[in-house]
Amino acid sequence: MSSRTNISCLQEAKRVAIFGGTHGNEMSGIMLVNMWIQNAAEIERNRLVTKPFISNPRAVEKCTRYINTDLNRAFTPENLSAPDVQGLPYEVQRAKEINQMFGPKGSSDAYDVIFDLHNTTSNMGSTLILESSTDLFNLQMVHYIKKTMTPRTCSVLLNEHPQLKYSTTRSVAKHPIGLEVGPQPQGVLRSNVFESMRTILKHALDFIELFNSGVEFPPCTVEVFKVQERMDYPRDTNGNITAMVHPHLQDCDWEPLNQGDPMFLTFDGRTILYEGASTVYPTFINEAAYYEKQQAFMTTCREILAANAIRKAFK
Amino acid sequence: MDTHNVVALPVVSRVAVCGGTHGNELSGVYLVRERLKRREDGTEPVSVVTLMSNPRAVQLCVRYVETDLNRCFTRAALSAPVSEDSPYEMIRSRELNALLGPKGSVQAVDLLCDLHNTTANTGLCLITHSDCDWIALHICKHLQREMSSTPVRYVHFDLPLDEAYSLDSVGKHGFAMEVGPQPHGLVRSGIFSAMQEGVQLMLDWIWQFNSGTLFEGGSVDIFTMVKNIDYPRDPQTHMITAAVHPDLQDRDFCLLHPGEPMFLSFSGETLRYRGKEALYPFFINEAAYYEKGVALSLARKRRVEIPSVRSDTQR
């Protein structure tokens, strides 16, 4: 039984942005945002303003992940405060522009919510990515989306890890949300992936509309997968990978990986087992873009997060 | 067995196995690296040269650096003037033609197998410009017989030798060995294993053939390319306005009848196949073909009788 005094009153979320093309070859978000730039009817709501936006237009034009450096790692304090000089990497310049338009990051002028649309070659299905375990607004939104989508499922990934978390494009907003849908090859648009992403965004905007109209959302819990560790491929002394994700692990995102389970298969047919002491839940298994980031998959552990009831603060 | 109808053909003494013709099609890249590492050339009963066709593209993990290498092998392209300002792949195509060809001459390798991956659900395909290359067709039959878990098909682009544009046309016999589905920029162990098995079986067949084994004739189904179909596009922006329909996605080589769904537009409309003839779709939703204006290709299937063959021991 919840006490009436445990309702968190939060500021209205009036300014919402939807980013596509943070990576220029992740096609679902690019196509959705371009469609909404032409005709925004589907994303309009009465009590908020939604801005669809292509974050890395040069990379989109070349259908490549990035031009000079990964935009989705570029929103560091150093980059955002870098002086305006010639020769800045394109994405650093772009990060500063985005911070001006939708931030400044950390200030009260920043956009309330940014949805950043991504695709992955991993078999992650629909995944919502959180950067904080204490953002009540985001936890309640994610809970609403999952409940509304049932029986279709959506996983929630929480990256709060001090070393592994990174400075995302969406981190400019007060409430950043990543939406990652796979599997979809880079440069390819799969209809089912496109429609899943579209539906999730519809539910998210409905939530914000309800919240802004004064609806109170009761306390809830959200099951999340919390990032633990990055696992690289085995490599030789030249840095070339010497094994592939094992067929038993390939496509098994979110399924338990136990000590002794097959993990990698070397090119000459030898199996390498997972040696960790406890069961983990792997994700981002065989994401193409992570070969250069030295990541074959990420391990996570399951956690239940609790969120207070929330309601829009009265003026 | 009718011994009068045995075709005697020259031994296949020099074989080339090429990978990385497209630098982000990684099964071939890793298979070439493995073969080079294990110094397989020279230790096998057949003389095999293994090489990385486009090392710069491989290093950058892109399809090509300036122009598609696998379109540079027409007679016209190979005889056009080149300078040091020519695109990298034009220069490289001359090197490959000198090393493995010259195309059309007696010095050319006897068989060139060029390794490729596709994001389309094609299984394993041998792709060539000839429908009467008995060596290629017998190799196809051999793979179909021996590979139990991977569908194997013969795909034919009806082009005279001079107009054949792909690397495999440099050899006296040649084909691309295309395996999918695999996203670009990563390797899936099941796809790598299928390609490895395909190459091994090909070399086994060649060795047996060269040793004088008689291979009985029979019939092979050949899929001959008829036409390409582009995505529906916005007439002004030229951007795609629909995705491959979920009912067609991943259904390579499943007969498509007039009136059946082809695309699902972003506005929810189903666009149907308007041709008069039922045809076989393939390369459905290949990432690299968006820029070439191809959503899928359509083929006619016909059964071809192939003669019994034996190597010509009189030369």
XYZ file of C-alpha atoms in Angstrom:
630
model
C 0.000 0.000 0.000
C 1.603 3.238 -1.076
C 1.425 6.341 1.063
C 0.086 9.459 -0.631
C 3.271 11.269 0.431
C 5.435 8.987 -1.768
C 4.424 10.565 -5.057
C 7.259 12.307 -6.834
C 6.175 15.492 -8.531
C 8.174 16.045 -11.664
C 8.396 18.819 -14.161
C 6.244 18.595 -17.274
C 8.082 17.097 -20.263
C 7.189 19.600 -22.953
C 10.139 19.441 -25.341
C 10.830 16.044 -26.856
C 13.257 15.165 -29.638
C 13.582 12.012 -31.725
C 17.056 11.441 -33.143
C 17.757 9.159 -36.100
C 21.048 8.643 -37.896
C 23.343 9.060 -34.897
C 24.985 6.190 -36.761
C 24.544 6.783 -40.484
C 24.004 3.139 -41.452
C 21.322 2.239 -38.893
C 18.406 2.529 -41.237
C 15.197 2.191 -39.184
C 15.713 5.421 -37.256
C 16.885 7.280 -40.352
C 13.793 6.301 -42.354
C 11.422 7.033 -39.477
C 12.879 10.460 -38.781
C 12.962 11.397 -42.484
C 9.342 10.289 -42.768
C 8.354 12.402 -39.742
C 10.274 15.412 -41.005
C 8.069 15.237 -44.144
C 4.875 14.539 -42.211
C 4.838 14.810 -38.439
C 1.160 13.913 -37.884
C 1.935 10.548 -36.313
C 4.272 12.006 -33.655
C 2.183 15.055 -32.784
C 0.547 15.240 -29.376
C -1.405 18.076 -27.773
C 0.684 18.715 -24.701
C 4.199 18.446 -26.038
C 6.356 19.473 -28.961
C 8.237 16.730 -30.791
C 11.205 17.433 -33.012
C 12.431 14.696 -35.366
C 16.111 15.240 -36.127
C 18.908 13.605 -38.139
C 21.910 13.817 -35.812
C 24.723 12.837 -38.191
C 23.644 13.907 -41.691
C 27.068 13.460 -43.324
C 27.311 9.884 -42.090
C 23.729 9.240 -43.249
C 24.585 10.560 -46.696
C 27.493 8.125 -46.946
C 25.571 5.315 -45.237
C 28.436 4.842 -42.807
C 28.532 4.685 -39.000
C 30.561 7.910 -38.671
C 32.854 10.194 -40.644
C 35.775 10.889 -38.250
C 34.711 9.580 -34.835
C 31.677 7.895 -33.260
C 29.097 10.629 -32.565
C 27.562 8.467 -29.836
C 30.802 8.651 -27.827
C 31.484 12.292 -28.517
C 29.455 14.141 -25.886
C 32.236 14.315 -23.304
C 32.798 17.473 -21.255
C 36.131 17.997 -23.075
C 34.502 17.856 -26.512
C 31.526 20.000 -25.576
C 33.780 22.736 -24.218
C 36.358 22.499 -27.028
C 37.023 25.894 -28.639
C 35.710 26.537 -32.167
C 38.814 25.914 -34.203
C 39.558 24.607 -37.673
C 40.307 20.936 -37.914
C 37.937 19.693 -35.228
C 36.706 16.185 -36.146
C 33.306 16.453 -37.823
C 31.463 14.648 -35.037
C 33.020 16.816 -32.320
C 31.798 19.895 -34.189
C 28.403 18.247 -34.579
C 28.271 17.362 -30.867
C 28.793 21.003 -29.999
C 26.008 22.048 -32.392
C 23.610 19.452 -30.968
C 24.492 20.558 -27.454
C 23.610 24.133 -28.431
C 20.327 23.141 -30.079
C 19.065 20.594 -27.543
C 21.119 21.365 -24.411
C 23.251 22.629 -22.942
C 23.793 19.270 -21.281
C 23.114 19.521 -17.556
C 21.293 22.854 -17.739
C 17.657 23.710 -17.122
C 17.344 24.814 -20.773
C 18.013 21.315 -22.073
C 15.325 19.334 -23.874
C 13.192 17.252 -21.543
C 13.401 13.954 -23.445
C 15.527 12.691 -26.330
C 14.842 9.325 -27.955
C 17.885 8.120 -29.881
C 17.027 5.476 -32.475
C 19.533 2.697 -33.182
C 19.744 -0.656 -34.867
C 22.054 -3.532 -34.045
C 23.181 -6.652 -35.880
C 22.673 -8.488 -32.559
C 19.497 -10.467 -31.874
C 18.408 -8.125 -29.101
C 14.825 -7.650 -30.237
C 13.462 -4.337 -28.992
C 15.610 -2.864 -26.237
C 15.281 0.359 -24.268
C 18.554 1.704 -22.910
C 18.741 3.665 -19.664
C 21.706 5.568 -18.279
C 20.416 6.031 -14.732
C 18.701 3.749 -12.200
C 17.159 6.726 -10.415
C 15.447 8.607 -13.253
C 11.851 8.036 -12.145
C 10.344 9.567 -15.265
C 12.269 7.177 -17.495
C 11.546 4.157 -15.297
C 7.824 4.877 -15.357
C 7.898 5.480 -19.122
C 9.694 2.205 -19.736
C 7.209 0.394 -17.483
C 4.306 1.924 -19.412
C 5.801 0.930 -22.784
C 6.415 -2.654 -21.708
C 2.943 -3.021 -20.249
C 1.297 -1.565 -23.331
C 3.263 -3.780 -25.706
C 2.407 -7.040 -23.948
C 2.474 -9.832 -25.169
C 5.278 -8.427 -27.346
C 8.430 -8.041 -25.312
C 10.986 -5.340 -24.803
C 14.204 -5.690 -22.802
C 15.673 -2.909 -20.712
C 19.431 -2.389 -20.604
C 20.909 -0.205 -17.879
C 24.402 1.171 -18.453
C 25.504 2.919 -15.295
C 28.893 1.213 -15.246
C 31.583 3.743 -14.245
C 34.096 2.604 -16.899
C 31.815 1.232 -19.587
C 29.213 3.972 -19.749
C 29.772 6.498 -22.498
C 28.761 10.018 -23.466
C 25.824 9.508 -25.775
C 24.124 11.937 -28.135
C 20.944 11.684 -26.093
C 22.741 12.508 -22.827
C 22.225 16.175 -23.675
C 18.597 15.848 -22.493
C 17.233 15.654 -18.965
C 15.720 12.251 -19.717
C 17.769 10.343 -22.305
C 16.379 7.117 -23.774
C 18.102 4.829 -26.254
C 15.987 2.622 -28.466
C 17.917 -0.248 -29.972
C 16.166 -2.751 -32.285
C 17.732 -5.760 -33.957
C 18.721 -7.873 -35.652
C 19.148 -5.714 -38.717
C 22.284 -5.568 -40.881
C 23.908 -2.170 -41.323
C 22.632 -0.428 -44.426
C 19.477 -2.556 -44.544
C 15.884 -1.711 -43.634
C 13.826 -4.666 -42.397
C 10.111 -3.964 -42.307
C 9.411 -5.749 -39.002
C 12.259 -3.909 -37.248
C 11.084 -0.551 -38.639
C 7.499 -1.176 -37.491
C 8.595 -2.322 -33.991
C 10.570 0.864 -33.490
C 7.652 2.945 -34.743
C 5.214 1.271 -32.338
C 7.472 1.706 -29.303
C 7.850 5.413 -30.039
C 4.081 5.737 -30.340
C 3.651 4.265 -26.831
C 6.410 6.476 -25.455
C 4.807 9.649 -26.790
C 1.416 8.501 -25.463
C 2.995 8.143 -22.005
C 4.424 11.656 -22.102
C 1.064 13.029 -23.267
C -0.702 11.280 -20.376
C 1.893 12.481 -17.890
C 1.658 16.060 -19.117
C -2.116 15.941 -18.809
C -1.798 15.218 -15.091
C -2.237 11.442 -14.925
C -0.641 9.879 -11.864
C 1.382 6.736 -12.426
C 1.443 4.373 -9.406
C 4.654 2.876 -7.992
C 6.113 0.185 -10.208
C 9.061 -2.113 -10.670
C 11.114 -2.596 -13.806
C 13.338 -5.572 -14.535
C 16.586 -4.393 -16.085
C 19.761 -5.997 -17.376
C 22.640 -4.092 -15.837
C 25.916 -3.848 -17.761
C 28.785 -5.685 -16.080
C 31.612 -6.446 -18.423
C 32.823 -6.227 -21.987
C 34.148 -9.476 -23.483
C 36.521 -9.241 -26.414
C 37.291 -11.827 -29.055
C 40.429 -13.898 -28.597
C 43.124 -12.220 -30.691
C 46.605 -13.073 -31.931
C 49.721 -10.967 -31.379
C 48.850 -8.880 -34.456
C 45.467 -8.010 -32.971
C 43.484 -10.104 -35.471
C 40.585 -12.096 -34.047
C 41.245 -15.834 -33.858
C 37.735 -17.051 -33.072
C 34.081 -16.387 -33.800
C 31.096 -16.217 -31.492
C 30.183 -19.866 -30.907
C 27.054 -21.119 -32.741
C 25.461 -21.918 -29.349
C 25.904 -18.324 -28.187
C 25.146 -16.588 -31.513
C 21.662 -14.992 -31.413
C 21.165 -15.886 -27.713
C 21.025 -12.325 -26.382
C 19.407 -12.085 -22.929
C 19.646 -15.849 -22.346
C 21.664 -17.113 -19.371
C 25.309 -17.915 -20.000
C 26.659 -20.288 -17.372
C 30.155 -21.347 -16.413
C 31.285 -24.003 -18.886
C 28.970 -22.923 -21.699
C 30.489 -22.545 -25.195
C 31.458 -18.971 -25.944
C 33.834 -18.852 -28.953
C 34.778 -21.206 -31.784
C 38.283 -20.765 -33.178
C 38.784 -20.771 -36.935
C 40.400 -24.165 -36.642
C 37.403 -25.617 -34.831
C 38.290 -25.436 -31.126
C 35.600 -24.422 -28.592
C 36.397 -21.834 -25.916
C 34.159 -21.947 -22.848
C 32.847 -19.179 -20.611
C 34.832 -19.409 -17.370
C 32.996 -16.838 -15.228
C 31.905 -17.984 -11.783
C 28.315 -16.784 -11.973
C 25.564 -16.815 -14.551
C 25.441 -13.740 -16.736
C 23.054 -12.481 -19.416
C 24.954 -11.586 -22.575
C 23.818 -8.894 -24.960
C 25.147 -7.071 -28.025
C 26.354 -10.497 -29.173
C 28.248 -10.054 -32.449
C 27.476 -6.416 -33.121
C 29.393 -5.511 -36.296
C 30.335 -2.035 -35.095
C 31.977 -3.361 -31.962
C 34.744 -5.380 -33.633
C 36.834 -2.220 -33.655
C 35.797 -1.447 -30.076
C 37.128 -4.826 -28.928
C 33.769 -6.211 -27.929
C 32.279 -9.592 -28.889
C 29.460 -9.196 -26.382
C 28.577 -7.536 -23.098
C 27.634 -9.353 -19.899
C 24.786 -8.149 -17.720
C 23.109 -9.168 -14.495
C 19.387 -9.011 -13.802
C 18.103 -6.459 -11.338
C 14.703 -5.139 -10.300
C 14.456 -1.387 -10.012
C 11.665 0.241 -8.048
C 10.116 3.568 -8.971
C 7.911 5.829 -6.879
C 4.582 7.016 -8.105
C 4.954 10.112 -10.277
C 2.780 12.987 -11.303
C 3.282 16.271 -13.082
C 4.183 19.069 -10.652
C 1.536 21.742 -10.310
C 2.724 25.198 -11.272
C 26.010 -45.321 -68.188
C 26.570 -44.172 -71.753
C 30.347 -43.984 -72.092
C 30.095 -42.374 -75.534
C 28.756 -39.191 -74.025
C 31.647 -38.439 -71.706
C 33.136 -35.045 -72.270
C 36.917 -34.914 -71.843
C 38.116 -31.632 -70.357
C 41.575 -30.334 -69.481
C 42.746 -30.856 -65.910
C 42.043 -28.018 -63.495
C 45.631 -27.622 -62.412
C 45.774 -23.989 -61.214
C 43.111 -22.741 -58.846
C 42.725 -19.334 -57.221
C 40.708 -18.736 -54.053
C 40.050 -15.025 -53.548
C 38.499 -13.259 -50.551
C 37.949 -9.664 -49.549
C 36.913 -8.571 -53.046
C 34.440 -6.591 -50.960
C 36.316 -5.628 -47.828
C 33.394 -5.967 -45.410
C 32.300 -9.458 -46.471
C 34.159 -11.125 -43.674
C 33.728 -14.899 -44.079
C 35.921 -14.760 -47.177
C 38.377 -12.378 -45.525
C 38.870 -14.697 -42.536
C 38.948 -17.818 -44.680
C 41.715 -16.321 -46.837
C 43.635 -15.276 -43.699
C 43.300 -18.780 -42.250
C 44.447 -20.432 -45.466
C 47.436 -18.094 -45.706
C 48.273 -18.631 -42.019
C 48.167 -22.381 -42.310
C 50.107 -22.224 -45.590
C 47.583 -24.475 -47.239
C 48.838 -23.606 -50.694
C 51.355 -26.172 -51.774
C 50.398 -28.737 -49.177
C 47.226 -29.710 -50.989
C 47.002 -32.069 -53.958
C 45.774 -29.195 -56.136
C 47.884 -26.090 -56.784
C 45.960 -23.290 -55.089
C 46.794 -19.617 -54.895
C 44.970 -17.824 -52.067
C 44.770 -14.095 -52.083
C 43.085 -11.038 -50.606
C 41.664 -9.141 -53.581
C 41.078 -5.708 -52.053
C 43.439 -5.278 -49.093
C 42.751 -1.555 -48.625
C 39.007 -2.113 -48.414
C 39.612 -5.029 -46.027
C 41.719 -2.842 -43.788
C 38.967 -0.214 -43.627
C 36.240 -2.874 -43.458
C 34.306 -1.252 -46.310
C 32.889 -2.710 -49.521
C 35.270 -0.618 -51.635
C 37.486 2.435 -51.303
C 36.669 4.321 -54.524
C 34.757 2.020 -56.851
C 33.335 -1.509 -56.693
C 36.232 -3.862 -57.551
C 33.792 -6.562 -58.633
C 32.561 -4.416 -61.522
C 36.025 -3.736 -62.976
C 36.622 -6.838 -65.071
C 34.778 -6.212 -68.332
C 36.941 -6.200 -71.480
C 36.328 -2.429 -71.728
C 37.345 -1.717 -68.129
C 40.465 -3.875 -68.392
C 41.644 -2.136 -71.550
C 40.813 1.469 -70.593
C 43.835 3.691 -69.916
C 44.895 3.965 -66.279
C 47.130 6.441 -64.525
C 48.195 6.827 -60.915
C 45.142 9.093 -60.522
C 42.770 6.279 -61.464
C 40.554 4.889 -58.717
C 42.358 2.398 -56.491
C 40.152 -0.506 -57.550
C 40.779 0.153 -61.252
C 44.503 -0.114 -60.637
C 44.026 -3.191 -58.463
C 41.872 -4.884 -61.117
C 44.836 -4.657 -63.530
C 47.115 -6.245 -60.950
C 44.661 -9.080 -60.360
C 44.175 -9.569 -64.093
C 47.959 -9.823 -64.551
C 48.318 -12.202 -61.595
C 45.372 -14.496 -62.281
C 44.685 -13.859 -65.974
C 44.952 -12.256 -68.367
C 41.237 -12.835 -68.803
C 40.540 -14.817 -71.956
C 44.123 -16.027 -72.423
C 45.770 -19.431 -71.977
C 47.798 -18.133 -69.033
C 44.700 -17.515 -66.928
C 44.142 -19.725 -63.881
C 42.012 -22.739 -64.630
C 39.472 -21.962 -61.940
C 38.863 -18.804 -59.909
C 36.619 -19.051 -56.837
C 35.749 -15.620 -55.422
C 34.310 -15.612 -51.884
C 31.405 -13.307 -51.016
C 28.759 -12.764 -48.358
C 25.336 -11.217 -48.682
C 22.802 -9.855 -46.198
C 20.151 -11.761 -48.187
C 19.005 -15.233 -47.143
C 20.525 -17.000 -50.171
C 22.197 -20.026 -48.600
C 25.258 -20.926 -50.707
C 25.197 -19.871 -54.356
C 27.700 -20.398 -57.144
C 27.273 -17.346 -59.356
C 28.683 -17.204 -62.856
C 28.085 -15.754 -66.322
C 27.962 -19.138 -68.062
C 25.222 -21.784 -68.134
C 27.374 -24.385 -69.897
C 30.524 -24.457 -67.796
C 30.470 -28.183 -67.062
C 33.198 -27.897 -64.430
C 31.259 -25.272 -62.461
C 28.013 -27.214 -62.845
C 29.599 -30.475 -61.690
C 31.127 -28.710 -58.688
C 27.666 -27.379 -57.890
C 26.195 -30.885 -58.085
C 28.947 -32.165 -55.816
C 28.294 -29.494 -53.187
C 24.539 -30.129 -53.360
C 25.144 -33.833 -52.769
C 27.621 -33.390 -49.912
C 26.371 -30.339 -48.017
C 23.413 -31.490 -45.973
C 22.622 -28.415 -43.895
C 23.107 -25.635 -46.449
C 21.028 -25.179 -49.621
C 23.321 -24.879 -52.678
C 22.152 -23.226 -55.904
C 23.557 -22.224 -59.278
C 22.874 -18.643 -60.332
C 23.542 -17.481 -63.865
C 23.913 -13.936 -65.198
C 23.610 -14.275 -68.959
C 26.522 -12.195 -70.196
C 29.089 -12.771 -72.911
C 32.620 -13.089 -71.539
C 33.624 -9.564 -72.616
C 30.751 -8.052 -70.673
C 31.169 -10.223 -67.579
C 32.301 -7.674 -64.975
C 33.220 -9.780 -61.949
C 36.592 -11.085 -60.798
C 35.618 -14.720 -61.306
C 35.376 -14.118 -65.077
C 39.183 -13.791 -65.169
C 39.673 -17.552 -64.761
C 39.067 -20.078 -67.527
C 36.400 -21.412 -65.211
C 35.111 -19.299 -62.399
C 32.327 -18.436 -60.027
C 31.578 -16.354 -57.017
C 30.823 -18.497 -53.971
C 28.237 -16.344 -52.218
C 27.020 -17.298 -48.718
C 24.245 -15.557 -46.777
C 22.676 -14.283 -44.701
C 25.475 -12.445 -42.934
C 25.524 -8.741 -42.091
C 28.498 -6.873 -43.520
C 31.296 -6.182 -41.084
C 30.964 -9.322 -38.990
C 31.441 -13.076 -39.266
C 28.810 -15.637 -38.268
C 30.349 -18.995 -37.429
C 27.647 -20.987 -39.261
C 28.185 -18.976 -42.437
C 31.982 -19.198 -42.172
C 31.759 -22.969 -41.698
C 29.491 -23.335 -44.716
C 31.914 -21.366 -46.861
C 34.885 -23.329 -45.554
C 33.095 -26.591 -46.298
C 32.137 -25.358 -49.772
C 35.737 -24.482 -50.616
C 37.030 -27.803 -49.287
C 34.462 -29.795 -51.247
C 35.306 -27.814 -54.371
C 39.013 -28.625 -53.973
C 38.179 -32.286 -53.265
C 36.182 -32.478 -56.477
C 38.968 -30.854 -58.483
C 41.524 -33.285 -57.082
C 39.323 -36.255 -57.928
C 38.672 -34.861 -61.392
C 42.362 -34.289 -62.013
C 43.050 -37.868 -60.861
C 40.909 -39.204 -63.671
C 37.619 -39.852 -61.884
C 34.616 -39.963 -64.178
C 31.724 -37.815 -62.937
C 28.377 -38.970 -64.204
C 26.144 -36.424 -65.866
C 22.672 -35.558 -64.739
C 20.627 -32.452 -64.299
C 21.135 -29.199 -62.397
C 18.593 -26.460 -61.797
C 19.947 -23.119 -62.967
C 18.493 -19.771 -61.853
C 19.038 -17.252 -64.647
C 18.733 -13.561 -63.767
C 15.868 -11.884 -65.638
C 15.541 -8.438 -64.061
C 16.107 -6.276 -60.990
C 13.371 -4.511 -59.045
C 14.093 -1.226 -57.280
C 12.414 0.119 -54.159
C 9.518 2.519 -54.574
C 11.042 5.959 -54.208
C 9.886 9.510 -53.653
C 10.045 11.200 -57.088
C 11.657 14.357 -55.662
C 14.011 13.193 -52.934
C 14.656 9.754 -54.486
C 14.491 8.270 -50.976
C 12.884 4.877 -50.537
C 9.250 4.954 -49.408
C 8.743 1.275 -48.615
C 10.539 -1.737 -47.164
C 10.639 -5.276 -48.549
C 7.355 -6.818 -47.435
C 7.606 -9.127 -44.386
C 6.058 -11.912 -46.504
C 8.911 -11.638 -49.018
C 11.802 -10.853 -46.644
C 14.161 -13.878 -46.325
C 12.276 -15.876 -48.955
C 15.058 -16.006 -51.534
C 14.431 -18.687 -54.206
C 10.776 -19.157 -53.167
C 8.619 -18.704 -56.281
C 6.939 -15.283 -56.401
C 3.595 -15.207 -58.187
C 1.935 -12.180 -59.804
C -0.157 -10.342 -57.204
C 1.906 -11.475 -54.202
C 3.250 -8.856 -51.755
C 6.622 -7.270 -52.523
C 6.831 -4.051 -50.496
C 5.137 -2.551 -47.459
C 5.091 1.223 -47.749
C 5.734 3.435 -44.757
C 2.108 4.542 -45.006
C 0.976 0.933 -44.579
C 0.131 0.053 -48.190
C 1.047 -3.373 -49.597
C 2.633 -3.123 -53.048
C 2.387 -6.286 -55.096
C 4.419 -7.975 -57.843
C 2.939 -6.789 -61.131
C 4.862 -9.033 -63.532
C 2.974 -11.558 -65.685
C 5.355 -14.442 -65.050
C 6.035 -16.193 -61.743
C 9.763 -15.798 -61.054
C 12.293 -16.665 -58.350
C 13.434 -13.725 -56.210
C 16.990 -13.642 -54.863
C 19.354 -11.106 -53.307
C 16.286 -9.868 -51.423
C 17.349 -6.819 -49.405
C 21.110 -6.878 -49.973
C 22.594 -3.847 -48.192
C 25.064 -2.994 -50.937
C 22.386 -2.836 -53.603
C 20.423 0.104 -52.159
C 22.861 2.450 -53.881
C 22.632 0.380 -57.088
C 18.833 0.736 -57.087
C 18.102 -2.949 -56.484
C 15.698 -4.240 -53.817
C 15.694 -7.764 -55.243
C 16.529 -9.679 -58.392
C 14.195 -12.068 -60.233
C 15.252 -15.281 -61.965
C 13.827 -17.985 -64.183
C 14.590 -21.550 -63.190
C 15.304 -24.253 -65.725
C 16.706 -27.729 -65.566
C 19.901 -28.202 -67.534
C 21.335 -31.556 -68.578
C 25.056 -31.832 -67.962
C 27.237 -34.468 -69.582
C 29.502 -36.926 -67.830
C 33.007 -35.474 -67.591
C 36.509 -36.816 -67.120
C 39.864 -35.095 -67.282
C 41.604 -35.326 -70.614
C 44.680 -37.452 -69.938
C 46.036 -37.132 -73.468
C 47.474 -33.647 -73.047
